[in-house]
Coordinates of C-alpha atoms and ligand atoms in Angstrom, one line a residue:
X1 CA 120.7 100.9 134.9
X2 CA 117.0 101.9 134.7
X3 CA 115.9 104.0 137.6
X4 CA 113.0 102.2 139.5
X5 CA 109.6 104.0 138.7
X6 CA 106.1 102.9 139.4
X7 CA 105.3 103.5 135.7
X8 CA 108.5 101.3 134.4
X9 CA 107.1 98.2 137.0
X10 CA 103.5 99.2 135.0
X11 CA 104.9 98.6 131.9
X12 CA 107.0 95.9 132.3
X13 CA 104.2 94.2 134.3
X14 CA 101.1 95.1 132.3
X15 CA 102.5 94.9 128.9
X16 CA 102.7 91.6 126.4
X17 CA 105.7 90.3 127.1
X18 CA 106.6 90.3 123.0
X19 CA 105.5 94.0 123.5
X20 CA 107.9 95.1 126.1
X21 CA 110.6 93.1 124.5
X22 CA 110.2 95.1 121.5
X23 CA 110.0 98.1 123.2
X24 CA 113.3 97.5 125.0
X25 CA 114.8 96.7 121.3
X26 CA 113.7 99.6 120.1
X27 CA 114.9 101.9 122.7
X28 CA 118.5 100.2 122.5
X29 CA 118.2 100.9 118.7
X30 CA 117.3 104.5 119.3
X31 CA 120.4 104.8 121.9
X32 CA 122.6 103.5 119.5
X33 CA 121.5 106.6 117.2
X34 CA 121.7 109.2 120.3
X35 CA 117.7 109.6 119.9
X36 CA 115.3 109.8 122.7
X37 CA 112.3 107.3 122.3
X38 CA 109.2 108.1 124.4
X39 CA 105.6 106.4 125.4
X40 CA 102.9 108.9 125.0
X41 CA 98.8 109.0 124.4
X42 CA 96.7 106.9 125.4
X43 CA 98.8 104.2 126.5
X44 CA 100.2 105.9 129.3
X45 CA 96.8 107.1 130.0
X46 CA 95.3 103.7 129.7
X47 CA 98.2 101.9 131.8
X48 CA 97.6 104.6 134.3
X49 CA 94.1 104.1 134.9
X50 CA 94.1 100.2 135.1
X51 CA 96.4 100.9 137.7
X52 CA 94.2 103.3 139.3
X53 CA 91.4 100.6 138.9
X54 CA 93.9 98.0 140.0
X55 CA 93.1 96.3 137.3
X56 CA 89.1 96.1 137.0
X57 CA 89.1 98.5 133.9
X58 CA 85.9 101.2 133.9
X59 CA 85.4 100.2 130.1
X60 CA 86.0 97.9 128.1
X61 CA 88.2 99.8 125.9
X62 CA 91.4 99.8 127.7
X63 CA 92.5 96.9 125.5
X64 CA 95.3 98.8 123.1
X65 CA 94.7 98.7 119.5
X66 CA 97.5 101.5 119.1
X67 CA 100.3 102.4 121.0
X68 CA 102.0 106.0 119.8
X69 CA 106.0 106.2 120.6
X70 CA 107.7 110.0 120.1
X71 CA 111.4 109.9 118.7
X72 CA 113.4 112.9 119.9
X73 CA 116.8 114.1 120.5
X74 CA 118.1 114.6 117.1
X75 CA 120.3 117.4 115.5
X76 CA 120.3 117.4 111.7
X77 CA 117.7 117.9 109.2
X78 CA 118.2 114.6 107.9
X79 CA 116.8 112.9 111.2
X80 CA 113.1 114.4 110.8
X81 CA 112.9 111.0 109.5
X82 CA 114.3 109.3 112.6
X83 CA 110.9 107.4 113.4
X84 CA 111.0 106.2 110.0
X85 CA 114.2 105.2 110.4
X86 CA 113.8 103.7 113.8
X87 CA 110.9 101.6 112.1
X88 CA 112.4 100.5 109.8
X89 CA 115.0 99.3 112.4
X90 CA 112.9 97.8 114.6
X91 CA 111.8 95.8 111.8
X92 CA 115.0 94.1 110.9
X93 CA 114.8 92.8 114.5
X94 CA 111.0 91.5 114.1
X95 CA 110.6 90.6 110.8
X96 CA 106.5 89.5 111.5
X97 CA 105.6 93.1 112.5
X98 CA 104.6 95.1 108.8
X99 CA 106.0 98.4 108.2
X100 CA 103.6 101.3 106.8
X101 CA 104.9 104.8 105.8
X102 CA 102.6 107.8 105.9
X103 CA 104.3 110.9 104.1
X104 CA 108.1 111.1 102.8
X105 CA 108.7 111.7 106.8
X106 CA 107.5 111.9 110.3
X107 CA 105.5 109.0 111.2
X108 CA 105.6 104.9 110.6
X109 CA 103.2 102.7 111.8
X110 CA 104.1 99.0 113.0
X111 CA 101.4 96.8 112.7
X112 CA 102.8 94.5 115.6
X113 CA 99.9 91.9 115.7
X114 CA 96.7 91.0 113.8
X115 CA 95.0 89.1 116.1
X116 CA 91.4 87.7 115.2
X117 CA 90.6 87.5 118.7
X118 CA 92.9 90.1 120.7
X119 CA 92.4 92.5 117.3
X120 CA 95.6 94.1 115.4
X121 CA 97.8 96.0 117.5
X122 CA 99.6 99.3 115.4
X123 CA 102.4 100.9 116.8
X124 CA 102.6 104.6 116.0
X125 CA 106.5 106.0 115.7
X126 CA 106.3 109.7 115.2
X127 CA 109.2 112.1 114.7
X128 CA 109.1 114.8 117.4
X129 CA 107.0 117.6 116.2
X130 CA 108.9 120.5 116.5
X131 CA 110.7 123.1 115.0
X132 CA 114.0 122.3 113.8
X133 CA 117.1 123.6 115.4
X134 CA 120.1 124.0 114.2
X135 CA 121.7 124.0 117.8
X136 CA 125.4 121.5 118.6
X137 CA 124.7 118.4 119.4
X138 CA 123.5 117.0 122.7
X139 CA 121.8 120.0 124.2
X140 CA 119.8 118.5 126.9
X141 CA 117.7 122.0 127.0
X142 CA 116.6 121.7 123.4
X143 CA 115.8 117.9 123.6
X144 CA 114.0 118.3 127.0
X145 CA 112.1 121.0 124.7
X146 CA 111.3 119.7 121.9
X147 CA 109.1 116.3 123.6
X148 CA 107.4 119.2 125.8
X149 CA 106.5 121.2 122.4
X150 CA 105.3 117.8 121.0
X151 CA 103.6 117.0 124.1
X152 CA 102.1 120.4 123.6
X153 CA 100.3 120.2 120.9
X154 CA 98.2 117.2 122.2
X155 CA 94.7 117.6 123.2
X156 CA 94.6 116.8 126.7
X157 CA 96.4 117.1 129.9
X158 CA 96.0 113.4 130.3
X159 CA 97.1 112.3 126.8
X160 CA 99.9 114.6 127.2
X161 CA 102.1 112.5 129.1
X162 CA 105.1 111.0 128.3
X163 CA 107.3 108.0 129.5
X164 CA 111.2 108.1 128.5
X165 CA 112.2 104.6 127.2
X166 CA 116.0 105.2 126.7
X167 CA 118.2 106.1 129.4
X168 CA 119.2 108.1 130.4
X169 CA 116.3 108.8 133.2
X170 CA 114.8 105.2 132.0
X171 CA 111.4 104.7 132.9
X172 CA 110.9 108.9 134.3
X173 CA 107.3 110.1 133.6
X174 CA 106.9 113.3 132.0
X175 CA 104.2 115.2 133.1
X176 CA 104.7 118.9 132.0
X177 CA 101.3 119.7 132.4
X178 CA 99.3 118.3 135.4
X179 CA 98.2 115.1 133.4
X180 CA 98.6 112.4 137.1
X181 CA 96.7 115.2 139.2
X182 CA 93.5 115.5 136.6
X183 CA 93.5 111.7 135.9
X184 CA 93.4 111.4 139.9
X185 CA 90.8 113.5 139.7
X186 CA 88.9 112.6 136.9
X187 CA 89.5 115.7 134.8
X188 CA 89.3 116.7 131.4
X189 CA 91.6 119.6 130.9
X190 CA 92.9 121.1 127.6
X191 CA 96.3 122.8 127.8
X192 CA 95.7 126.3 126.5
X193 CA 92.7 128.5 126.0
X194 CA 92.8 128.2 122.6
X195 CA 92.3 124.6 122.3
X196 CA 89.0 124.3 120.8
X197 CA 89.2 127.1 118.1
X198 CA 92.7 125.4 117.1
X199 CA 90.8 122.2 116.1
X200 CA 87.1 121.8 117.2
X201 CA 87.1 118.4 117.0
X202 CA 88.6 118.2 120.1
X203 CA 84.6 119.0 121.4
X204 CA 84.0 115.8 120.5
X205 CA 87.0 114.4 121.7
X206 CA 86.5 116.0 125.3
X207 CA 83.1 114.9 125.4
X208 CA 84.0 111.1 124.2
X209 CA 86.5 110.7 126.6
X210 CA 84.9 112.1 129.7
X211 CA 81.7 110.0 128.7
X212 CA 83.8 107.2 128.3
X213 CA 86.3 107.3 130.8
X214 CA 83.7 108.9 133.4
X215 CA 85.2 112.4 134.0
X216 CA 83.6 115.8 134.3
X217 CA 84.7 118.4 131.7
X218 CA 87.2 120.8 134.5
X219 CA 84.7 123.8 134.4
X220 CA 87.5 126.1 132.5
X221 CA 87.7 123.8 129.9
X222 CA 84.4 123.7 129.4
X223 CA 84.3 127.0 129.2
X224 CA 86.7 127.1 126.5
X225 CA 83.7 125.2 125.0
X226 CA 81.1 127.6 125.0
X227 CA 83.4 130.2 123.9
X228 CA 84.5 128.5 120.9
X229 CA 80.8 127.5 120.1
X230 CA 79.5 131.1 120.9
X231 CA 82.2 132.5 118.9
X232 CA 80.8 131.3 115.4
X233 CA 82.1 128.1 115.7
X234 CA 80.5 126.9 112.4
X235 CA 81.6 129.5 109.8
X236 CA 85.2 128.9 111.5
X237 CA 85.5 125.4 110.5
X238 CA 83.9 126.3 106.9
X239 CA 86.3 129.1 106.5
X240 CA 88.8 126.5 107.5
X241 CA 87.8 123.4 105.6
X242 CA 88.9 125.0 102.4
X243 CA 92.5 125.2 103.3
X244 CA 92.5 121.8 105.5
X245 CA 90.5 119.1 103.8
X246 CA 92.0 116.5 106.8
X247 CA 89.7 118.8 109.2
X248 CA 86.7 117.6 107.7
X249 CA 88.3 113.3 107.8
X250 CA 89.3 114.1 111.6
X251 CA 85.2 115.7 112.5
X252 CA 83.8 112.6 110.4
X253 CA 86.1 110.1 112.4
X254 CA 85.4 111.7 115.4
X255 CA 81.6 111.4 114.7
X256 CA 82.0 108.1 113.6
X257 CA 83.9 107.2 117.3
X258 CA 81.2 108.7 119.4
X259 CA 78.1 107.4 117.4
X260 CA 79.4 104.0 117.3
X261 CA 80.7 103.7 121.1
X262 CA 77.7 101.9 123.5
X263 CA 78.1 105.0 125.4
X264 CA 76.8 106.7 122.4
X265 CA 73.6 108.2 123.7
X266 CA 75.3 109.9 127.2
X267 CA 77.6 111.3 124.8
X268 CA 75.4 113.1 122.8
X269 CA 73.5 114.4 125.9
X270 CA 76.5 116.3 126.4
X271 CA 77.2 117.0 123.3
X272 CA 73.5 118.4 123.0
X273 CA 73.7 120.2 126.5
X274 CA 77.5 122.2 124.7
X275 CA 75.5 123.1 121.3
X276 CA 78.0 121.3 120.0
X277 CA 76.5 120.2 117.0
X278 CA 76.6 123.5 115.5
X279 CA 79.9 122.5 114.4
X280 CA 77.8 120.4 111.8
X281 CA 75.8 123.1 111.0
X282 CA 74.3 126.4 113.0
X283 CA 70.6 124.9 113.2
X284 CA 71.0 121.4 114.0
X285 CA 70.0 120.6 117.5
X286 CA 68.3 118.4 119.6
X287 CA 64.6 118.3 119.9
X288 CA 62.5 115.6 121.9
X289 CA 61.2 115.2 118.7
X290 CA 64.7 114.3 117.2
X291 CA 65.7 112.1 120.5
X292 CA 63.0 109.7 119.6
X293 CA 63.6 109.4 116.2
X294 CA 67.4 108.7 117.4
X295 CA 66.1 105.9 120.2
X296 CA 64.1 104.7 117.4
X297 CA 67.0 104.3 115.2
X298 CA 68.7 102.7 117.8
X299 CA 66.3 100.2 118.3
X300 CA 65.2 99.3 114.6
X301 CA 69.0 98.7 113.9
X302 CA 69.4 96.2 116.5
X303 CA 67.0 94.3 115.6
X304 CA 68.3 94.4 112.1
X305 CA 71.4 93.7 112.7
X306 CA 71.3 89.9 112.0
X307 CA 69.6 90.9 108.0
X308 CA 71.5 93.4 107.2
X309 CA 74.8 95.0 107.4
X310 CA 74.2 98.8 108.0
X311 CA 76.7 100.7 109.3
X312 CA 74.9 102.1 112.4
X313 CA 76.8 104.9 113.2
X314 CA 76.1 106.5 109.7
X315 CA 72.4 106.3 110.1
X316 CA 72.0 107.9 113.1
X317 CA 74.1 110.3 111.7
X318 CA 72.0 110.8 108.3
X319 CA 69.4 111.0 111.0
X320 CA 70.8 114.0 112.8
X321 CA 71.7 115.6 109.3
X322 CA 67.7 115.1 107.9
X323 CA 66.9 117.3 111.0
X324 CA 68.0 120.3 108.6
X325 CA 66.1 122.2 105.7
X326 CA 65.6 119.7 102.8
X327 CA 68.0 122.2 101.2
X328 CA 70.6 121.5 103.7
X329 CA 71.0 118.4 104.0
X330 CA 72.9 116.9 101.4
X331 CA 75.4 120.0 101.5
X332 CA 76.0 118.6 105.1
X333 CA 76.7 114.7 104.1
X334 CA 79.3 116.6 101.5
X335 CA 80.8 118.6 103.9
X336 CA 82.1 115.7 105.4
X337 CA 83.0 113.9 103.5
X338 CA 80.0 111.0 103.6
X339 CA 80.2 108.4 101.3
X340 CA 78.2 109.0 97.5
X341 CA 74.9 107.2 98.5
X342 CA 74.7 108.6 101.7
X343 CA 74.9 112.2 100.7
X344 CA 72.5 110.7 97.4
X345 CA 70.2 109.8 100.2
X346 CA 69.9 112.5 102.3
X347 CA 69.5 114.9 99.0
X348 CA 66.9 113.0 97.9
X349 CA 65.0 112.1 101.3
X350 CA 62.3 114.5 101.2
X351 CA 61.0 113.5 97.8
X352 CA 61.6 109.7 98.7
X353 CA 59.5 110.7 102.0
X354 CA 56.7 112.1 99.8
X355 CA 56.7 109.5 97.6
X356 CA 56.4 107.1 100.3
X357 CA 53.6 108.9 102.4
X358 CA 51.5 108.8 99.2
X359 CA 51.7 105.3 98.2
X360 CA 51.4 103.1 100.9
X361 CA 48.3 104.2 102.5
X362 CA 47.1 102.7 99.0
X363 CA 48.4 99.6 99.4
X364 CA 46.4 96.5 101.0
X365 CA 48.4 93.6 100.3
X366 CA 51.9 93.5 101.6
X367 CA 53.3 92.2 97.9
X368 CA 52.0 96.0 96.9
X369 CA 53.8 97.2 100.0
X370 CA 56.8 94.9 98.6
X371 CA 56.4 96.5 95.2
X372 CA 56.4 99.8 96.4
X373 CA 59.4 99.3 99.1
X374 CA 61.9 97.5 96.9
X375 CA 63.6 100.4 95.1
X376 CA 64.5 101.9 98.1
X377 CA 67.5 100.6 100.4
X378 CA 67.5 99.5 103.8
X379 CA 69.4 103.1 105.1
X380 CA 66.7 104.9 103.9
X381 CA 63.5 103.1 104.9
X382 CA 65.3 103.1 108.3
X383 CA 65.6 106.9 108.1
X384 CA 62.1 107.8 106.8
X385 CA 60.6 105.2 109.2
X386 CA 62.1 107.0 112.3
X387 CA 60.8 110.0 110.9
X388 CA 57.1 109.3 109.9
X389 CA 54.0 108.7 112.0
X390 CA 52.9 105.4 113.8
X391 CA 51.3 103.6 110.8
X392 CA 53.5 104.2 108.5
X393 CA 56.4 103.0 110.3
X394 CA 55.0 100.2 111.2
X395 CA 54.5 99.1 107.3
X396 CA 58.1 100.3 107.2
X397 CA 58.9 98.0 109.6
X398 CA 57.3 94.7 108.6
X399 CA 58.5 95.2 105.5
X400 CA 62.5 95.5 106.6
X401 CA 62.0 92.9 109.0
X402 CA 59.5 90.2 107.4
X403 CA 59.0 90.9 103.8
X404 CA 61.6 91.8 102.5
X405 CA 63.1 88.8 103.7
X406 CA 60.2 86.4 102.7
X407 CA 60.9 83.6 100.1
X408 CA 58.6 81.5 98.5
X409 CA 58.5 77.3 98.5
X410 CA 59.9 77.1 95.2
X411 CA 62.9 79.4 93.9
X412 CA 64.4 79.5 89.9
X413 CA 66.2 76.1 90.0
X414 CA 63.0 74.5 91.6
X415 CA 61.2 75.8 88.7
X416 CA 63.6 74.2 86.4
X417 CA 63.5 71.1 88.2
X418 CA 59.9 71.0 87.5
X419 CA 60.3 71.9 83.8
X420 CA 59.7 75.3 83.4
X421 CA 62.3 76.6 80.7
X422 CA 64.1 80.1 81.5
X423 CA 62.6 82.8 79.6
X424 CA 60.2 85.7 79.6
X425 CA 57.6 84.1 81.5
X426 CA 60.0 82.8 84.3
X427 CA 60.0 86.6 85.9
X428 CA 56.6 86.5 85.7
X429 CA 56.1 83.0 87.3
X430 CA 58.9 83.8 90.0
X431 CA 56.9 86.8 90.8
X432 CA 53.3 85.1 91.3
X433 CA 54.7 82.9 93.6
X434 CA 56.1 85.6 95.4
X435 CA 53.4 87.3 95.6
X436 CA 51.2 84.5 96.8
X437 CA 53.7 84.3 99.2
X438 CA 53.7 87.2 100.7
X439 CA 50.2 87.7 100.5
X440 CA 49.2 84.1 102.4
X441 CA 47.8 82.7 99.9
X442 CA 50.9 79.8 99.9
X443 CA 53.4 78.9 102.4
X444 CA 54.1 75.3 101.3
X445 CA 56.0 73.3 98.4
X446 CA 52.5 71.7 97.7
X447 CA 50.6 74.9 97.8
X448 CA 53.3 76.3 95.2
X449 CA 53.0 73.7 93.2
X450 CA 49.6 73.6 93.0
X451 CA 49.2 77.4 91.8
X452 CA 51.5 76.6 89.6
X453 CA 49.6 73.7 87.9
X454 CA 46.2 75.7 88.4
X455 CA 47.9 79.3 86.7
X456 CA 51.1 78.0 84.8
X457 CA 50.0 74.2 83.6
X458 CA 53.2 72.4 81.8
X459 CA 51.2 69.7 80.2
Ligands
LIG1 P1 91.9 105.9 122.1 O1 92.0 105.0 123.3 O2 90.5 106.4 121.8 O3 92.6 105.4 120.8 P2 94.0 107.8 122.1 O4 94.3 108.8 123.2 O5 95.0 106.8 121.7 O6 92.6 107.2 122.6 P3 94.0 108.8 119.4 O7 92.8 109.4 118.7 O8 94.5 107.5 118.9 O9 93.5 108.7 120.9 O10 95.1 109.8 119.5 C1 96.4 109.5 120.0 C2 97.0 110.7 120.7 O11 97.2 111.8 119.8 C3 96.1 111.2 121.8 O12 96.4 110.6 123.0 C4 96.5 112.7 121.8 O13 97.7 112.9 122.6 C5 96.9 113.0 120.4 N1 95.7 113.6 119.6 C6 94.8 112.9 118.9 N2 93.9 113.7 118.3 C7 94.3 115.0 118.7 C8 93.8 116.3 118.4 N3 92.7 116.5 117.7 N4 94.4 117.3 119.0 C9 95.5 117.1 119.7 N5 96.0 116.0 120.0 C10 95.5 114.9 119.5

């Protein structure tokens, strides 16, 4: 039977009870095979710390929206695809959870629940990453191995643990690497020197989790850091991007998780305090200048939020990345991969920037501020608005706020109603009564209609 552990009682208390059941399934299924399934990541991690915090969680994140399992123990070229296999298995037992394939092997996702409120729950099964070996079956060396050189290759001592689901040694934590003493002590450790210049996104990682999770960067790792960054960090990941185009998806996700997260601001702070954003490109760094323009950001697309539908994160990105040489900048948004009007955006900034600057000090009425604005989308006004002086922005900002958003008394149909025929002069109507609006010269359905009869007369 399953040896007691603290970490089995964690699961089996902690866990959905659907979950566990299909965990339990799934490790009989992988028995039945001779394989070896394992909990690793961030769910141990996670289950660990709510523990620690018996239960009130630091963050709000510690609800799972994935859950990784590691198949292992396997002696035959054929079984690279065991976690295929063992989804696919898994399946036939819960016939609700969907089954995704990435690649002809290794890894199968799950997607257990889709929840509107509770969010979709994925779960991950990954074939050991390892060498193969051609060794006789049932080796317990080589299969002890082969989770440790998978556990390797993770980022962090704590998401480099491991919880054995099949027996034998049911429920046994594997923690090759000191994972329980640094999350006891709030550590951030990477498992080899050469962590960083292996895959530099896990900077960001670091930095996301210990902002996150609130733990101090252990001061080796950290030093790993600098030593990466000093060591040319950005013409290594350039050099690199040619041969590995997923490098350049996992630095945009990674971007994408810190910018979005509420914590996004600390993050940066450190992030900014590393130099880390010469992995973006060797002169971008933060100025006071460019910290206000980001709290400004942050501000503006608050308020916004309720208009329009901007994807935050990517502005304040763009933001960071119009800190660069006009030259620069859309090279940047390529780089990584940004979608077409974003990099369109930032290539064309500094000439949308001119041509802003010149006409709205000419305007006086807001429907010439309207007429002047309206080409331009909401991303970009945002962008030069953070970036230009106090009177301009604040145009910029009644404009995205109020009117933009105006509409006058009497729309197209209401027009129709009245017996106004569609046509060429229709625009030109619509667009007086805009106008009017927007200018205060009309705000009701009386005062509409009474321009119209004074300008547009139907008999
Ligand atoms: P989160 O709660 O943010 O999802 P997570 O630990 O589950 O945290 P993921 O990005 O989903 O993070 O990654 C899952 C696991 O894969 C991690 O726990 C880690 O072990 C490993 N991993 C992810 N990215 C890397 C990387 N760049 N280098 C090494 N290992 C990684």
């Amino acid at each position: 039977g399953p040896i007691p552990s603290v970490m089995w009682d964690l699961l089996r208390d902690r866990l959905d009870p659907a979950l566990w059941e299909m965990l339990m399934t799934a490790a009989q299924l992988a028995e039945q095979r001779g394989w070896q399934i394992y909990l690793v990541g961030g769910s141990v991690r996670d289950l660990l710390l709510i523990d620690r915090y018996q239960g009130a969680t630091p963050t709000e994140e510690l609800l799972f929206d994935d859950i990784d399992l590691v198949v292992d123990g396997f002696h035959q070229a054929a079984d690279q695809a065991a976690g295929v296999e063992l989804a696919k298995a898994i399946q036939n037992f819960f016939p609700n959870a969907k089954l995704q394939v990435h690649g002809r092997f290794q890894t199968a996702a799950l997607l257990w629940h889709e929840d509107e409120a509770l969010g979709s729950l994925w779960v991950d099964i990954a074939t050991a990453r390892t060498e193969f070996y051609p060794y006789p079956a049932a080796n317990p060396e080589v299969e002890a191995s082969s989770i440790r050189q998978d556990l390797y290759r993770r980022d962090f001592t704590i998401n480099a643990l491991a919880v054995r689901l099949t027996t034998p040694h049911q429920g046994e934590l594997l923690d090759y690497f000191g994972g329980i003493l640094d999350l006891r002590e709030s550590l951030i450790r990477v498992l080899h020197a050469n962590s960083f210049i292996e895959d530099p996104t896990r900077i960001y990682r670091a930095v996301r989790f210990a902002v996150r999770l609130g733990f101090q960067l252990e001061p080796q790792t950290e030093s790993y850091i600098h030593h990466a960054i000093a060591s040319g960090i950005y013409a290594h990941i350039q050099s690199e991007m040619e041969h590995t185009p997923a490098l350049q998806t996992r630095l945009r996700r990674e971007l994408k998780l810190v910018l979005e997260a509420s914590y996004w601001y600390r993050a940066l702070r450190v992030l900014a305090r590393l130099k880390a954003l010469v992995c973006l490109h060797p002169n971008l760094e933060m100025t006071p200048g460019l910290w206000r323009q980001m709290r400004r950001a942050h501000r503006t697309l608050k308020h916004f939020d309720k208009a329009n539908s901007l994807e935050h994160w990517q502005v304040l990105l763009e933001l960071l990345i119009a800190s660069l040489e006009p030259a620069e900048r859309g090279k940047v948004a390529e780089g990584l991969q940004l979608p077409a009007e974003s990099i369109d955006r930032l290539s064309h900034l500094h000439t949308t920037e001119a041509a802003i600057a010149q006409t709205l000090p000419t305007c006086d009425r807001p429907s010439q501020i309207v007429d002047g604005l309206s080409p331009y989308d909401a991303e970009t006004l945002v962008l030069v608005g953070c970036r230009s002086d106090r009177a301009l922005r604040r145009q910029l900002w009644q404009y995205l706020l109020h009117w933009s958003q105006q509409r006058p008394p009497l729309d197209g149909n209401d027009l129709k109603q009245l017996g106004y025929r569609p046509g060429k002069d229709f625009k030109t109507i619509l667009e007086t009564l805009r106008n009017a609006t927007l200018d205060g010269q009309i705000a009701t359905v009386e005062e509409a209609k009474a321009l119209l009869q004074r300008q547009f007369p139907t008999n």
